[in-house]
mmCIF file of C-alpha atoms in Angstrom:
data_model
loop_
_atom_site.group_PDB
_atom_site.id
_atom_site.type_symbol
_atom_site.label_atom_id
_atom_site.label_comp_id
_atom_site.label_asym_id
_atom_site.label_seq_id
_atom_site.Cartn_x
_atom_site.Cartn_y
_atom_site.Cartn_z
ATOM 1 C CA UNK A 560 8.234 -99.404 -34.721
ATOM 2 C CA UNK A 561 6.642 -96.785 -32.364
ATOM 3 C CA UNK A 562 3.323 -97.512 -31.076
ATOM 4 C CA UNK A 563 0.819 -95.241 -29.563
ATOM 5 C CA UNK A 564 -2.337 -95.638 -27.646
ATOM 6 C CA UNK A 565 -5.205 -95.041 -29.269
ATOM 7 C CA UNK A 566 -8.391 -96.570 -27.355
ATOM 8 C CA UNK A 567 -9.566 -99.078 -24.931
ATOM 9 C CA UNK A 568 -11.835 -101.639 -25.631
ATOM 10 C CA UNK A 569 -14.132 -102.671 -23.327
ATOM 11 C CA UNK A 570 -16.564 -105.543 -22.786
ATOM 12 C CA UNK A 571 -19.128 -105.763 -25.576
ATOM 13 C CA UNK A 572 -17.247 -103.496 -27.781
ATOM 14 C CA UNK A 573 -15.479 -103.445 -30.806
ATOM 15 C CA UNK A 574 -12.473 -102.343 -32.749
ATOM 16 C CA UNK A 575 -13.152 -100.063 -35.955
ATOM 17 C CA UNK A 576 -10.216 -100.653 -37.501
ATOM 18 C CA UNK A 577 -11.131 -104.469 -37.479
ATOM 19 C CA UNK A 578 -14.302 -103.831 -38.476
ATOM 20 C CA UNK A 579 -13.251 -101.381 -41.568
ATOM 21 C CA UNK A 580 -10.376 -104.003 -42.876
ATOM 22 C CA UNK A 581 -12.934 -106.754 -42.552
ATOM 23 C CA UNK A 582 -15.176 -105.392 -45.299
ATOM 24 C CA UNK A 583 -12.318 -104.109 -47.061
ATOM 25 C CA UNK A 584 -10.818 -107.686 -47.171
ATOM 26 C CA UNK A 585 -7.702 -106.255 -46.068
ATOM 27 C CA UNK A 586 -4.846 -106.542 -43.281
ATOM 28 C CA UNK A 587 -4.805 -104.004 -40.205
ATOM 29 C CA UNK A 588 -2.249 -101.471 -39.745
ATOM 30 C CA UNK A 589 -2.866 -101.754 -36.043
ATOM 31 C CA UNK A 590 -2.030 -104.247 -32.895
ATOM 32 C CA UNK A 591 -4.186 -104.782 -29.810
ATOM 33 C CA UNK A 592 -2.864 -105.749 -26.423
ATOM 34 C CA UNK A 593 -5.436 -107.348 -24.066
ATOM 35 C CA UNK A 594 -5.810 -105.728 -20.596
ATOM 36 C CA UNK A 595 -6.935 -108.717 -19.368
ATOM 37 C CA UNK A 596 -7.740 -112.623 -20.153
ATOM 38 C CA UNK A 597 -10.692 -111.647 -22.933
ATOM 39 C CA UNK A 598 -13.490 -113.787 -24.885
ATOM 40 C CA UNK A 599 -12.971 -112.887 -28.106
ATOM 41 C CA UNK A 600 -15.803 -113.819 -30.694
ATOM 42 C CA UNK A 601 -14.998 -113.961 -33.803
ATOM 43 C CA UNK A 602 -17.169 -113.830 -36.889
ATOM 44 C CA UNK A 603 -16.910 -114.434 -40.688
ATOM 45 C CA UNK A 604 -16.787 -111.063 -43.318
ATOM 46 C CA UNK A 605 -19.862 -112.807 -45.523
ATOM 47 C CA UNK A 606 -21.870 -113.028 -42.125
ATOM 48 C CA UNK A 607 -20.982 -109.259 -41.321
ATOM 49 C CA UNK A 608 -21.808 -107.982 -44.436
ATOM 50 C CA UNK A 609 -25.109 -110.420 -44.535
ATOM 51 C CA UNK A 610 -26.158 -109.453 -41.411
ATOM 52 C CA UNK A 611 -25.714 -105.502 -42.634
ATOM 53 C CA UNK A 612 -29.209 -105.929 -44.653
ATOM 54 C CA UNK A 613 -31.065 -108.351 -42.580
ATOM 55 C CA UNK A 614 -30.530 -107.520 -39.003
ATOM 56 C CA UNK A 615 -31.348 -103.620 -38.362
ATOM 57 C CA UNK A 616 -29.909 -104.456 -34.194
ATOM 58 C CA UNK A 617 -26.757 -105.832 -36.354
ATOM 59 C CA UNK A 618 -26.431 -102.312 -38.108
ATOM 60 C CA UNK A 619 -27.127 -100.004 -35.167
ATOM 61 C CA UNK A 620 -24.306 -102.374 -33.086
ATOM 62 C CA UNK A 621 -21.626 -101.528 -35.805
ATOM 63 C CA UNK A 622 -22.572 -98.094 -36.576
ATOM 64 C CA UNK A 623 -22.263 -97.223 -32.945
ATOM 65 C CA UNK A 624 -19.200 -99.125 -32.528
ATOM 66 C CA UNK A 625 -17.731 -96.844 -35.042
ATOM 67 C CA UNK A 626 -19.412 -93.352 -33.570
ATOM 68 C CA UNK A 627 -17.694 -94.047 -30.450
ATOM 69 C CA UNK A 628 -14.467 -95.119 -31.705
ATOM 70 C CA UNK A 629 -14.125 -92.049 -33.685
ATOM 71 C CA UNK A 630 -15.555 -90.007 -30.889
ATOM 72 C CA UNK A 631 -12.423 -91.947 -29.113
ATOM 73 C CA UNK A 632 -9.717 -91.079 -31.861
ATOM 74 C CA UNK A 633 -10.975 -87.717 -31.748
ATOM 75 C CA UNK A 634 -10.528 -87.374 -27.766
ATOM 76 C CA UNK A 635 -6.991 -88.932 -28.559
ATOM 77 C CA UNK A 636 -5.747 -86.485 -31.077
ATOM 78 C CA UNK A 637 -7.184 -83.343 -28.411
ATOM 79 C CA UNK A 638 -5.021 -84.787 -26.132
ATOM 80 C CA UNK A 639 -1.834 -84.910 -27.697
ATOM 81 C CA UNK A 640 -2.288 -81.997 -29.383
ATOM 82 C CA UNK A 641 -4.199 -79.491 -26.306
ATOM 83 C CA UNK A 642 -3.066 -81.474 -22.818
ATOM 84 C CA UNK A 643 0.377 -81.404 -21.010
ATOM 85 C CA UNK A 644 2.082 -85.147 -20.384
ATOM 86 C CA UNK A 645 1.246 -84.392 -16.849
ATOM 87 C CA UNK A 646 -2.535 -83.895 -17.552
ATOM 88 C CA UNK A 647 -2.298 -86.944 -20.536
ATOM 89 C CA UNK A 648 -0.892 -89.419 -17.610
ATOM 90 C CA UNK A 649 -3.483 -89.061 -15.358
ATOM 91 C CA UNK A 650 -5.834 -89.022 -17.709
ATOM 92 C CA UNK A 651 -4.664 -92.589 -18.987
ATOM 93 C CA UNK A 652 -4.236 -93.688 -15.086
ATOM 94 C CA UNK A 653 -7.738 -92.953 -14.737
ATOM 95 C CA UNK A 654 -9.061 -94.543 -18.179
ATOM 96 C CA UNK A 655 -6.757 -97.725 -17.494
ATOM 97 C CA UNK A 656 -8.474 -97.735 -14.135
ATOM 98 C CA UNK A 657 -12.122 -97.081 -15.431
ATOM 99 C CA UNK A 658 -11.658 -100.259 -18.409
ATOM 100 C CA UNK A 659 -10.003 -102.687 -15.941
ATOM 101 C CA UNK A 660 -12.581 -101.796 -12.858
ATOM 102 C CA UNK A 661 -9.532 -101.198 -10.300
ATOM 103 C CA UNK A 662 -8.123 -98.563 -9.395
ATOM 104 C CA UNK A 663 -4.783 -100.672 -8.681
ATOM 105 C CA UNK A 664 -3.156 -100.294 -12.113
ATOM 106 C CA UNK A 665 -0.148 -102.984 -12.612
ATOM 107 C CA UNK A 666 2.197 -101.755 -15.294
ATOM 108 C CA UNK A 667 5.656 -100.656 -15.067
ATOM 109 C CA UNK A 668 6.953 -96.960 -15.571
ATOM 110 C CA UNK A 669 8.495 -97.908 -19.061
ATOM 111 C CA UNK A 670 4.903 -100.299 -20.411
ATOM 112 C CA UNK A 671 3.362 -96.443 -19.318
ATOM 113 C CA UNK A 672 5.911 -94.624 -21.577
ATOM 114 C CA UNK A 673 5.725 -97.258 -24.489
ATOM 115 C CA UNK A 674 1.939 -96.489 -24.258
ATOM 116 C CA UNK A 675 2.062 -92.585 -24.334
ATOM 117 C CA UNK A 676 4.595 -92.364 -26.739
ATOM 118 C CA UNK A 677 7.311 -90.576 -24.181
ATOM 119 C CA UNK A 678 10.423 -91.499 -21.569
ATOM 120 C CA UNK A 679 10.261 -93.715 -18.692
ATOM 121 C CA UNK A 680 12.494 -90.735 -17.072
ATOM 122 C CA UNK A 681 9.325 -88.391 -17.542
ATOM 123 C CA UNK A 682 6.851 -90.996 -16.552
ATOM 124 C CA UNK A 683 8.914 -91.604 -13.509
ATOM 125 C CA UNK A 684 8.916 -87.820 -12.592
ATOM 126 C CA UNK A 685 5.372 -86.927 -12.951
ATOM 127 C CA UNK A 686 4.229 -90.379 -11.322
ATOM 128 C CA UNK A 687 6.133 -88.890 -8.093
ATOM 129 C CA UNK A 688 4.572 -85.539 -8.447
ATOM 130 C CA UNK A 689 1.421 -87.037 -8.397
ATOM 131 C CA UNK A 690 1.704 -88.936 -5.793
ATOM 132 C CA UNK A 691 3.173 -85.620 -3.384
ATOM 133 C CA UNK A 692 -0.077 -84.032 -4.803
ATOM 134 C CA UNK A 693 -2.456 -87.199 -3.428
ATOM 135 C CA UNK A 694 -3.554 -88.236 -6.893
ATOM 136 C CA UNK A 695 -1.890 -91.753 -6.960
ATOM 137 C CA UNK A 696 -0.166 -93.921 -4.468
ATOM 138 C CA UNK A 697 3.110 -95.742 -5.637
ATOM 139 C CA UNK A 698 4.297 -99.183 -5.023
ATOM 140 C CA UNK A 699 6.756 -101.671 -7.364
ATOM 141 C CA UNK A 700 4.903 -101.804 -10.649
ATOM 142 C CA UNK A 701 1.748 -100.906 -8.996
ATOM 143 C CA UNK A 702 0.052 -97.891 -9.231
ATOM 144 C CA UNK A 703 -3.007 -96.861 -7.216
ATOM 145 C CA UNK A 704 -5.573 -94.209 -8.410
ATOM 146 C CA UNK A 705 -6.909 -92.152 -5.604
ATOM 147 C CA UNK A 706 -9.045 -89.374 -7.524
ATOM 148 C CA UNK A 707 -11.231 -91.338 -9.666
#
């Protein structure tokens, strides 16, 4: 049912979660929504866990990849806990903005909601206050990030 942002991915990157159910043999708990048309490479569990011993770049590439997912999680769970929707919003703008390399973000006020787990109605509110404050400009399902 509900669904809640937990990280971007960008270029070069990887998921942890696919990673961890990969050598667990077993099925994610999680969905992934691409930003963007992506390349997506895909490569077998025996290679993974092969590549483990053999190739020590292999290793450092997948224990980094989980360092700074966690590192991610952890900045996610600080902000829902510690930051007000207001500061959380902007926050997102700008991350959506930094991952897609525009600061022209093209997403509706309820696809913004669904992602930080709130209304549309208090999207729609704070979206306006921003933009009296100079943060963002607003057009139709376009939203432009001024203070990157």
């Amino acid at each position: 049912g509900d669904d809640l942002l937990l990280y971007f991915i960008e270029k070069g990157d990887t998921c942890a979660m696919t990673l961890s159910c990969c050598v667990k043999q077993g099925r994610s708990n999680i969905r992934a929504v691409a930003e963007s048309d992506v390349e997506l490479l895909m490569i077998p569990v025996s290679k993974m866990e092969d590549w483990m011993g053999k190739y020590r770049s292999w290793r450092a590439f997948i224990l980094d990849s989980y360092h700074n997912r966690m590192q991610e999680l952890l900045e996610t769970v600080d902000t829902l806990a510690f930051m007000n929707m207001d500061e959380r919003l902007l926050k997102y703008l700008r991350d959506k903005a930094m991952v897609n390399h525009d600061d022209v973000i093209h997403a509706t006020h309820q696809e913004i909601a669904a992602d930080l787990h709130t209304s549309r109605v208090v999207v729609s509110r704070l979206l306006k206050k921003m933009e009296r404050e100079g943060k963002i400009d607003l057009q139709r399902s376009q939203i432009k990030v001024n203070s990157l």
